[in-house]
């Protein structure tokens, strides 16, 4: 694969009229938008698992994507895989990556072998990072694929399994710190249940919180100053996942006093699986000060699972970047393409084109979101819609100066109220007007 990749041109910005498919039409990394280079607003990251590991296997067929990394031993293969990852990021100008422990290191036969492999491969990856300037956005541990986690990891019914999960997370935190990562993710792949008939939900949730506290205590003691993230997802692989959506996770974090250390890593496809829009999840995180990072992908609303497609929907990307701008941009987080090419897109060219499509989609989304804010009509409408809370009785409600007695007295003295229009269609038309005049 590396040979085919090397044969491809370096991907550069050529503008929207270019017909060169190996060029960016909207992503111009150093162009300043809202006072920052686009690349700093977008902070694109490569997902190691989909881009370097997934082979297109589905329940009906074997892999279609060549993952035969040159090298005889699993470690040699892991190194060849890392070489390909860094060559690909350089070709695309992607400056960050994200990994699970077992994406980068051979799993070996037991946890000790995994630990040793992780140390060896991170030494190697560190040299590639130093050479290229590419950085780690976040790391995580895969506590869902191995059969030992069939009943969960932090929420497993057996303490021995809990101990294995803690061990894997400890070593993944060490790897994250060693590579200078600014985030550590918890995604609860098996942290949920299939049936309440066999489940002690109260204990499982308490244990999950215990595991997270241990992770925070350990990482902070080792000097980690980045963010911890929970990545909400309502279902799949379990029927009910405990990290269901942003609101549910906020309740969990507050109950267990984890809200100082944890933020959200929000994935577009998980939002829609939870019956929300991507913007809804970002918005809820933003207004609760837990917006952290994004897994940028998109689902297929006609299918009911996490299809993890590369994002190409400009409307959703615009609303996403609108929220990101309003959140003040990313601090430790970024836009990680937790996305995979379709099974029939089996060539390395397809992976490059998929990243170009995703990066251009978010670059265009950023451009349009910026225009929407400059245009100001939507923002002004929202501000005016609530202006009754800035004076008179509204200001008194906000200031906590009135209660039911005072409000009753006030309301009984009112004449007929002229109720405002919500003006949804008009606002949608403004949105389209701005979107298509970019
Ligand atoms: C799966 C998740 C996973 C996380 C990292 O649905 O999106 O890929 O991002 O464990
Ligand atoms: Ni994800
Ligand atoms: Ni996902």
Short mmCIF file of C-alpha atoms and ligand atoms in Angstrom, two decimals:
data_model
loop_
_atom_site.label_atom_id
_atom_site.label_comp_id
_atom_site.label_asym_id
_atom_site.label_seq_id
_atom_site.Cartn_x
_atom_site.Cartn_y
_atom_site.Cartn_z
CA UNK A 1 0.00 0.00 0.00
CA UNK A 2 2.81 2.41 0.82
CA UNK A 3 4.02 2.21 -2.80
CA UNK A 4 0.62 3.18 -4.15
CA UNK A 5 0.40 5.97 -1.59
CA UNK A 6 3.82 7.32 -2.51
CA UNK A 7 2.74 7.47 -6.14
CA UNK A 8 -0.05 9.91 -5.28
CA UNK A 9 0.56 13.66 -5.33
CA UNK A 10 0.73 15.70 -2.14
CA UNK A 11 -2.71 17.16 -1.50
CA UNK A 12 -2.75 20.97 -1.68
CA UNK A 13 -5.37 23.68 -1.73
CA UNK A 14 -6.30 24.60 -5.29
CA UNK A 15 -9.64 26.34 -4.75
CA UNK A 16 -13.19 25.44 -5.61
CA UNK A 17 -12.79 25.56 -9.39
CA UNK A 18 -10.04 22.94 -9.48
CA UNK A 19 -10.95 19.66 -11.16
CA UNK A 20 -7.98 17.86 -9.62
CA UNK A 21 -9.57 15.33 -7.30
CA UNK A 22 -6.39 15.10 -5.25
CA UNK A 23 -6.65 18.73 -4.17
CA UNK A 24 -8.56 20.66 -1.54
CA UNK A 25 -11.31 22.86 -2.88
CA UNK A 26 -12.16 24.59 0.42
CA UNK A 27 -9.52 23.63 2.97
CA UNK A 28 -6.75 26.19 2.84
CA UNK A 29 -4.79 25.39 6.01
CA UNK A 30 -3.10 28.75 6.54
CA UNK A 31 -5.97 31.01 5.47
CA UNK A 32 -7.11 33.10 8.42
CA UNK A 33 -10.73 32.73 9.47
CA UNK A 34 -11.96 34.40 12.63
CA UNK A 35 -8.43 35.35 13.58
CA UNK A 36 -6.92 31.87 13.30
CA UNK A 37 -5.50 29.71 10.49
CA UNK A 38 -8.15 27.26 9.29
CA UNK A 39 -6.01 24.34 10.40
CA UNK A 40 -6.10 25.56 14.00
CA UNK A 41 -9.87 25.90 13.88
CA UNK A 42 -10.32 22.44 12.45
CA UNK A 43 -7.49 20.41 14.04
CA UNK A 44 -8.08 17.38 11.82
CA UNK A 45 -7.05 14.00 13.16
CA UNK A 46 -6.64 10.56 11.59
CA UNK A 47 -8.32 7.63 13.32
CA UNK A 48 -5.82 4.80 13.42
CA UNK A 49 -8.44 2.05 13.76
CA UNK A 50 -10.51 2.77 10.69
CA UNK A 51 -7.73 4.09 8.50
CA UNK A 52 -4.98 1.59 9.24
CA UNK A 53 -6.74 -1.44 10.72
CA UNK A 54 -10.28 -1.90 9.34
CA UNK A 55 -10.29 -4.20 6.34
CA UNK A 56 -13.88 -3.93 5.15
CA UNK A 57 -15.09 -7.12 6.85
CA UNK A 58 -18.86 -7.16 7.34
CA UNK A 59 -21.22 -9.86 8.68
CA UNK A 60 -21.64 -11.18 5.15
CA UNK A 61 -18.13 -11.15 3.82
CA UNK A 62 -14.43 -11.12 4.41
CA UNK A 63 -12.17 -8.10 4.14
CA UNK A 64 -11.62 -6.32 0.86
CA UNK A 65 -8.94 -3.85 1.90
CA UNK A 66 -5.33 -5.00 1.78
CA UNK A 67 -3.92 -4.88 5.33
CA UNK A 68 -0.94 -7.02 4.64
CA UNK A 69 1.72 -4.74 6.05
CA UNK A 70 5.16 -5.80 5.01
CA UNK A 71 7.11 -7.46 7.81
CA UNK A 72 7.33 -10.92 9.23
CA UNK A 73 6.67 -10.43 12.93
CA UNK A 74 3.60 -8.67 14.34
CA UNK A 75 5.90 -5.88 15.62
CA UNK A 76 7.46 -5.38 12.19
CA UNK A 77 3.96 -5.16 10.77
CA UNK A 78 2.96 -2.65 13.42
CA UNK A 79 5.93 -0.51 12.44
CA UNK A 80 5.06 -0.72 8.74
CA UNK A 81 1.54 0.29 9.68
CA UNK A 82 2.87 3.32 11.55
CA UNK A 83 5.02 4.24 8.53
CA UNK A 84 1.90 4.19 6.36
CA UNK A 85 -0.09 6.22 8.89
CA UNK A 86 2.51 8.97 8.99
CA UNK A 87 3.03 8.99 5.21
CA UNK A 88 -0.71 9.35 4.77
CA UNK A 89 -1.00 12.18 7.29
CA UNK A 90 1.88 13.98 5.61
CA UNK A 91 0.30 13.58 2.20
CA UNK A 92 -2.92 15.12 3.48
CA UNK A 93 -1.48 17.70 5.85
CA UNK A 94 -3.32 16.07 8.77
CA UNK A 95 -1.47 17.13 11.93
CA UNK A 96 -3.03 14.88 14.60
CA UNK A 97 -3.94 11.25 15.13
CA UNK A 98 -5.93 9.16 17.63
CA UNK A 99 -5.50 5.50 18.58
CA UNK A 100 -6.63 2.58 20.72
CA UNK A 101 -3.80 0.58 22.33
CA UNK A 102 -4.39 -2.45 20.12
CA UNK A 103 -4.55 -0.38 16.92
CA UNK A 104 -0.90 0.54 17.25
CA UNK A 105 0.56 -2.41 19.19
CA UNK A 106 0.26 -6.16 18.57
CA UNK A 107 -2.04 -7.56 21.23
CA UNK A 108 0.22 -10.52 22.03
CA UNK A 109 -0.98 -13.45 24.11
CA UNK A 110 -1.62 -11.63 27.36
CA UNK A 111 -1.62 -8.22 29.04
CA UNK A 112 2.12 -8.33 29.78
CA UNK A 113 2.92 -8.84 26.11
CA UNK A 114 0.56 -6.03 25.17
CA UNK A 115 2.29 -3.76 27.66
CA UNK A 116 5.76 -4.54 26.30
CA UNK A 117 4.55 -4.13 22.71
CA UNK A 118 2.97 -0.81 23.53
CA UNK A 119 6.23 0.46 24.98
CA UNK A 120 8.17 -0.66 21.92
CA UNK A 121 5.76 0.74 19.33
CA UNK A 122 5.36 4.08 21.10
CA UNK A 123 9.16 4.45 21.05
CA UNK A 124 8.96 3.98 17.30
CA UNK A 125 5.93 6.25 16.82
CA UNK A 126 7.65 8.93 18.87
CA UNK A 127 10.51 9.06 16.40
CA UNK A 128 8.00 9.46 13.54
CA UNK A 129 6.27 12.25 15.47
CA UNK A 130 9.55 14.06 16.08
CA UNK A 131 10.50 13.75 12.43
CA UNK A 132 7.16 15.01 11.06
CA UNK A 133 5.82 17.33 13.76
CA UNK A 134 2.57 15.31 13.80
CA UNK A 135 0.89 15.26 17.22
CA UNK A 136 -1.33 12.96 19.23
CA UNK A 137 -4.86 14.29 19.80
CA UNK A 138 -5.99 11.52 22.12
CA UNK A 139 -5.41 7.93 23.06
CA UNK A 140 -7.71 5.24 24.39
CA UNK A 141 -7.81 1.57 25.33
CA UNK A 142 -9.86 -0.95 23.41
CA UNK A 143 -11.81 -2.57 26.25
CA UNK A 144 -14.50 -4.04 24.04
CA UNK A 145 -13.03 -6.35 21.35
CA UNK A 146 -11.31 -9.04 23.44
CA UNK A 147 -13.64 -11.90 24.52
CA UNK A 148 -12.82 -11.21 28.20
CA UNK A 149 -14.98 -8.08 27.85
CA UNK A 150 -18.12 -9.86 26.65
CA UNK A 151 -19.91 -8.81 29.86
CA UNK A 152 -18.38 -5.36 29.95
CA UNK A 153 -15.07 -3.92 31.16
CA UNK A 154 -15.52 -1.33 33.92
CA UNK A 155 -19.09 -2.59 34.23
CA UNK A 156 -18.18 -6.28 34.03
CA UNK A 157 -19.89 -8.68 36.39
CA UNK A 158 -16.48 -10.05 37.51
CA UNK A 159 -13.80 -8.14 39.42
CA UNK A 160 -10.97 -9.92 37.55
CA UNK A 161 -12.23 -8.43 34.31
CA UNK A 162 -12.45 -5.00 35.94
CA UNK A 163 -8.78 -5.40 36.92
CA UNK A 164 -7.83 -6.25 33.32
CA UNK A 165 -9.63 -3.16 32.04
CA UNK A 166 -7.85 -1.00 34.62
CA UNK A 167 -4.52 -2.46 33.50
CA UNK A 168 -5.18 -1.77 29.85
CA UNK A 169 -6.33 1.77 30.60
CA UNK A 170 -3.30 2.43 32.81
CA UNK A 171 -0.95 1.41 30.00
CA UNK A 172 -2.90 3.35 27.37
CA UNK A 173 -2.69 6.44 29.61
CA UNK A 174 1.08 5.93 29.88
CA UNK A 175 1.29 5.68 26.08
CA UNK A 176 -0.83 8.84 25.69
CA UNK A 177 1.35 10.78 28.11
CA UNK A 178 4.55 9.51 26.48
CA UNK A 179 3.35 10.74 23.08
CA UNK A 180 2.21 14.11 24.43
CA UNK A 181 -1.50 13.50 23.85
CA UNK A 182 -3.86 16.21 25.07
CA UNK A 183 -6.83 13.93 25.59
CA UNK A 184 -7.82 10.48 26.83
CA UNK A 185 -11.13 8.94 25.69
CA UNK A 186 -13.57 6.58 27.34
CA UNK A 187 -16.06 5.10 24.94
CA UNK A 188 -18.17 2.46 26.63
CA UNK A 189 -18.32 -0.15 23.91
CA UNK A 190 -19.49 -2.92 26.22
CA UNK A 191 -20.44 -0.72 29.16
CA UNK A 192 -24.15 -1.33 29.12
CA UNK A 193 -26.50 -4.27 29.23
CA UNK A 194 -28.38 -6.70 27.05
CA UNK A 195 -31.08 -7.54 29.61
CA UNK A 196 -31.91 -6.20 33.07
CA UNK A 197 -32.75 -9.78 34.08
CA UNK A 198 -29.03 -10.40 34.67
CA UNK A 199 -27.87 -6.89 35.53
CA UNK A 200 -27.08 -4.99 38.72
CA UNK A 201 -27.20 -1.58 37.12
CA UNK A 202 -26.49 0.35 40.31
CA UNK A 203 -23.25 -1.55 40.96
CA UNK A 204 -22.18 -1.37 37.32
CA UNK A 205 -22.57 2.41 37.21
CA UNK A 206 -20.78 2.88 40.55
CA UNK A 207 -17.94 0.69 39.27
CA UNK A 208 -17.66 2.62 36.02
CA UNK A 209 -17.27 5.79 38.06
CA UNK A 210 -14.68 4.08 40.28
CA UNK A 211 -12.67 3.13 37.21
CA UNK A 212 -12.82 6.68 35.88
CA UNK A 213 -11.70 8.14 39.21
CA UNK A 214 -8.77 5.72 39.25
CA UNK A 215 -7.86 6.80 35.70
CA UNK A 216 -7.94 10.49 36.64
CA UNK A 217 -5.94 9.95 39.84
CA UNK A 218 -3.34 7.87 38.03
CA UNK A 219 -2.97 10.18 35.01
CA UNK A 220 -2.80 13.35 37.10
CA UNK A 221 -0.17 11.72 39.32
CA UNK A 222 1.87 11.12 36.16
CA UNK A 223 1.59 14.74 35.08
CA UNK A 224 -1.24 14.48 32.53
CA UNK A 225 -2.88 17.91 32.21
CA UNK A 226 -5.10 17.18 29.21
CA UNK A 227 -8.81 16.41 29.15
CA UNK A 228 -10.61 13.15 29.75
CA UNK A 229 -13.52 12.60 27.42
CA UNK A 230 -16.56 10.39 27.45
CA UNK A 231 -17.87 9.60 23.99
CA UNK A 232 -21.64 9.11 24.27
CA UNK A 233 -23.37 6.42 22.23
CA UNK A 234 -26.83 5.02 22.96
CA UNK A 235 -26.47 1.47 21.68
CA UNK A 236 -24.27 -0.85 19.66
CA UNK A 237 -22.67 -3.13 20.55
CA UNK A 238 -24.83 -3.34 23.70
CA UNK A 239 -28.60 -2.95 23.51
CA UNK A 240 -28.45 -0.13 26.03
CA UNK A 241 -25.24 1.76 26.58
CA UNK A 242 -24.73 3.73 29.80
CA UNK A 243 -23.09 6.67 28.01
CA UNK A 244 -26.34 7.12 26.08
CA UNK A 245 -26.12 10.79 25.09
CA UNK A 246 -24.61 14.05 26.31
CA UNK A 247 -27.39 14.79 28.80
CA UNK A 248 -27.21 11.32 30.32
CA UNK A 249 -23.44 11.54 30.63
CA UNK A 250 -23.63 14.97 32.27
CA UNK A 251 -25.94 13.49 34.91
CA UNK A 252 -23.46 10.66 35.48
CA UNK A 253 -20.43 12.97 35.71
CA UNK A 254 -22.14 15.26 38.19
CA UNK A 255 -23.44 12.42 40.34
CA UNK A 256 -19.97 10.93 40.66
CA UNK A 257 -17.99 14.20 40.90
CA UNK A 258 -16.19 13.59 37.64
CA UNK A 259 -17.31 16.79 35.94
CA UNK A 260 -14.10 18.72 36.66
CA UNK A 261 -11.96 16.32 34.65
CA UNK A 262 -14.26 15.02 31.92
CA UNK A 263 -15.62 16.65 28.78
CA UNK A 264 -17.45 15.19 25.81
CA UNK A 265 -16.10 13.67 22.65
CA UNK A 266 -19.15 13.99 20.42
CA UNK A 267 -19.63 11.74 17.42
CA UNK A 268 -22.09 12.72 14.69
CA UNK A 269 -23.30 9.19 14.02
CA UNK A 270 -23.82 8.51 17.74
CA UNK A 271 -25.95 11.63 18.04
CA UNK A 272 -28.32 10.45 15.33
CA UNK A 273 -28.46 6.94 16.84
CA UNK A 274 -29.65 8.60 20.05
CA UNK A 275 -32.42 10.34 18.12
CA UNK A 276 -30.71 13.74 18.23
CA UNK A 277 -29.12 15.93 15.64
CA UNK A 278 -25.34 16.32 15.75
CA UNK A 279 -25.91 20.01 16.50
CA UNK A 280 -28.14 19.15 19.47
CA UNK A 281 -25.40 17.13 21.16
CA UNK A 282 -22.79 19.82 20.52
CA UNK A 283 -25.14 22.49 21.78
CA UNK A 284 -25.99 20.64 24.99
CA UNK A 285 -22.28 20.12 25.64
CA UNK A 286 -21.47 23.75 24.93
CA UNK A 287 -24.09 25.27 27.21
CA UNK A 288 -22.99 22.94 30.01
CA UNK A 289 -19.28 23.74 29.53
CA UNK A 290 -18.35 20.18 28.64
CA UNK A 291 -17.67 20.58 24.94
CA UNK A 292 -14.33 18.90 24.24
CA UNK A 293 -13.65 17.08 21.01
CA UNK A 294 -15.44 15.65 17.98
CA UNK A 295 -15.52 12.34 16.14
CA UNK A 296 -16.35 13.63 12.69
CA UNK A 297 -18.34 11.18 10.65
CA UNK A 298 -21.90 10.72 9.49
CA UNK A 299 -24.48 7.98 9.59
CA UNK A 300 -27.07 6.87 7.09
CA UNK A 301 -30.48 7.72 8.47
CA UNK A 302 -32.03 4.91 6.46
CA UNK A 303 -29.88 2.39 8.35
CA UNK A 304 -30.04 1.87 12.08
CA UNK A 305 -26.39 1.44 12.99
CA UNK A 306 -23.08 3.26 13.29
CA UNK A 307 -22.06 3.31 9.63
CA UNK A 308 -19.13 5.67 10.37
CA UNK A 309 -19.11 7.27 6.95
CA UNK A 310 -16.83 10.10 5.98
CA UNK A 311 -18.77 13.33 6.48
CA UNK A 312 -19.98 15.02 3.31
CA UNK A 313 -23.14 16.70 4.52
CA UNK A 314 -22.41 20.43 4.36
CA UNK A 315 -25.52 21.43 6.28
CA UNK A 316 -24.57 19.33 9.31
CA UNK A 317 -20.91 20.34 9.11
CA UNK A 318 -21.93 24.00 9.06
CA UNK A 319 -24.13 23.65 12.12
CA UNK A 320 -21.31 21.75 13.81
CA UNK A 321 -18.76 24.48 13.11
CA UNK A 322 -21.30 27.08 14.20
CA UNK A 323 -21.35 25.40 17.61
CA UNK A 324 -17.56 24.99 17.66
CA UNK A 325 -17.06 28.70 16.95
CA UNK A 326 -19.59 29.63 19.62
CA UNK A 327 -17.78 27.34 22.06
CA UNK A 328 -14.62 29.39 21.40
CA UNK A 329 -12.99 26.74 19.20
CA UNK A 330 -11.09 23.67 20.30
CA UNK A 331 -8.66 23.74 23.21
CA UNK A 332 -7.36 20.22 23.74
CA UNK A 333 -9.78 18.63 21.27
CA UNK A 334 -10.08 18.48 17.51
CA UNK A 335 -11.93 16.86 14.60
CA UNK A 336 -11.06 13.18 14.48
CA UNK A 337 -12.35 11.34 11.41
CA UNK A 338 -13.87 8.33 13.11
CA UNK A 339 -14.91 7.22 9.65
CA UNK A 340 -14.23 4.34 7.32
CA UNK A 341 -14.41 3.95 3.57
CA UNK A 342 -17.16 1.70 2.23
CA UNK A 343 -16.22 -1.91 1.61
CA UNK A 344 -16.04 -1.39 -2.14
CA UNK A 345 -13.75 1.63 -1.78
CA UNK A 346 -10.85 -0.69 -1.19
CA UNK A 347 -7.88 1.19 -2.62
CA UNK A 348 -5.52 3.58 -0.85
CA UNK A 349 -6.67 6.24 -3.36
CA UNK A 350 -10.17 5.85 -1.92
CA UNK A 351 -8.89 6.52 1.59
CA UNK A 352 -7.09 9.66 0.42
CA UNK A 353 -10.18 10.85 -1.46
CA UNK A 354 -12.34 10.12 1.60
CA UNK A 355 -10.15 12.30 3.81
CA UNK A 356 -10.17 15.07 1.20
CA UNK A 357 -13.97 14.91 1.08
CA UNK A 358 -14.25 15.04 4.86
CA UNK A 359 -11.72 17.82 5.31
CA UNK A 360 -13.27 19.93 2.56
CA UNK A 361 -16.72 19.40 4.05
CA UNK A 362 -15.66 20.77 7.42
CA UNK A 363 -13.62 23.56 5.83
CA UNK A 364 -16.66 24.64 3.86
CA UNK A 365 -18.78 24.27 7.00
CA UNK A 366 -16.38 26.57 8.84
CA UNK A 367 -16.55 29.14 6.02
CA UNK A 368 -20.35 29.12 5.97
CA UNK A 369 -20.67 29.19 9.77
CA UNK A 370 -18.37 32.22 9.82
CA UNK A 371 -20.58 33.93 7.21
CA UNK A 372 -23.71 33.12 9.21
CA UNK A 373 -22.23 34.84 12.25
CA UNK A 374 -21.07 37.82 10.17
CA UNK A 375 -24.50 38.06 8.57
CA UNK A 376 -25.98 38.19 12.06
CA UNK A 377 -29.66 37.87 11.09
CA UNK A 378 -30.15 34.56 12.87
CA UNK A 379 -28.23 35.63 15.97
CA UNK A 380 -30.18 38.91 16.09
CA UNK A 381 -33.47 37.09 15.77
CA UNK A 382 -32.66 34.81 18.69
CA UNK A 383 -31.49 37.70 20.85
CA UNK A 384 -34.67 39.67 20.13
CA UNK A 385 -36.85 36.64 20.72
CA UNK A 386 -35.85 36.65 24.38
CA UNK A 387 -35.53 40.37 24.97
CA UNK A 388 -38.52 40.45 27.33
CA UNK A 389 -36.14 38.92 29.89
CA UNK A 390 -33.85 41.94 29.77
CA UNK A 391 -36.26 44.51 31.23
CA UNK A 392 -39.33 44.73 33.47
CA UNK A 393 -40.82 41.56 34.87
CA UNK A 394 -38.48 39.38 32.76
CA UNK A 395 -35.41 40.99 34.31
CA UNK A 396 -36.96 40.44 37.75
CA UNK A 397 -37.50 36.74 37.00
CA UNK A 398 -33.88 36.41 35.95
CA UNK A 399 -32.67 38.28 39.01
CA UNK A 400 -34.73 36.02 41.27
CA UNK A 401 -36.64 39.00 42.63
CA UNK A 402 -40.14 37.61 42.09
CA UNK A 403 -42.01 34.44 43.06
CA UNK A 404 -45.47 33.04 42.40
CA UNK A 405 -47.31 35.71 44.43
CA UNK A 406 -45.73 38.59 42.51
CA UNK A 407 -46.10 36.87 39.16
CA UNK A 408 -49.77 36.15 39.75
CA UNK A 409 -50.37 39.79 40.61
CA UNK A 410 -48.54 40.81 37.46
CA UNK A 411 -50.25 38.26 35.16
CA UNK A 412 -53.74 39.10 36.40
CA UNK A 413 -53.12 42.69 35.37
CA UNK A 414 -52.15 41.79 31.80
CA UNK A 415 -54.25 42.44 28.73
CA UNK A 416 -54.16 39.97 25.86
CA UNK A 417 -50.56 39.02 25.04
CA UNK A 418 -49.42 39.18 21.43
CA UNK A 419 -47.52 35.94 21.03
CA UNK A 420 -44.41 36.05 18.85
CA UNK A 421 -43.90 34.04 15.70
CA UNK A 422 -41.13 31.41 15.87
CA UNK A 423 -40.36 32.12 12.21
CA UNK A 424 -38.67 28.78 11.54
CA UNK A 425 -39.16 28.75 7.77
CA UNK A 426 -37.95 32.32 7.44
CA UNK A 427 -34.81 31.46 9.39
CA UNK A 428 -34.20 28.35 7.30
CA UNK A 429 -34.44 30.53 4.20
CA UNK A 430 -31.86 32.94 5.65
CA UNK A 431 -29.62 29.98 6.39
CA UNK A 432 -29.85 28.81 2.78
CA UNK A 433 -29.34 32.32 1.48
CA UNK A 434 -26.09 32.67 3.44
CA UNK A 435 -25.00 29.11 2.69
CA UNK A 436 -25.30 29.51 -1.06
CA UNK A 437 -23.76 32.94 -1.31
CA UNK A 438 -20.40 31.81 0.01
C1 LIG B 1 -17.45 3.38 18.24
C2 LIG B 1 -16.68 4.50 18.70
C3 LIG B 1 -15.18 4.28 18.82
C4 LIG B 1 -14.58 5.36 19.66
C5 LIG B 1 -13.28 5.07 20.26
O1 LIG B 1 -18.60 3.50 17.87
O2 LIG B 1 -16.95 5.60 17.86
O3 LIG B 1 -14.61 4.21 17.56
O4 LIG B 1 -14.48 6.55 18.94
O5 LIG B 1 -13.29 3.94 21.06
NI1 LIG B 2 -15.99 7.41 17.88
NI1 LIG B 3 -18.81 5.35 16.56
#
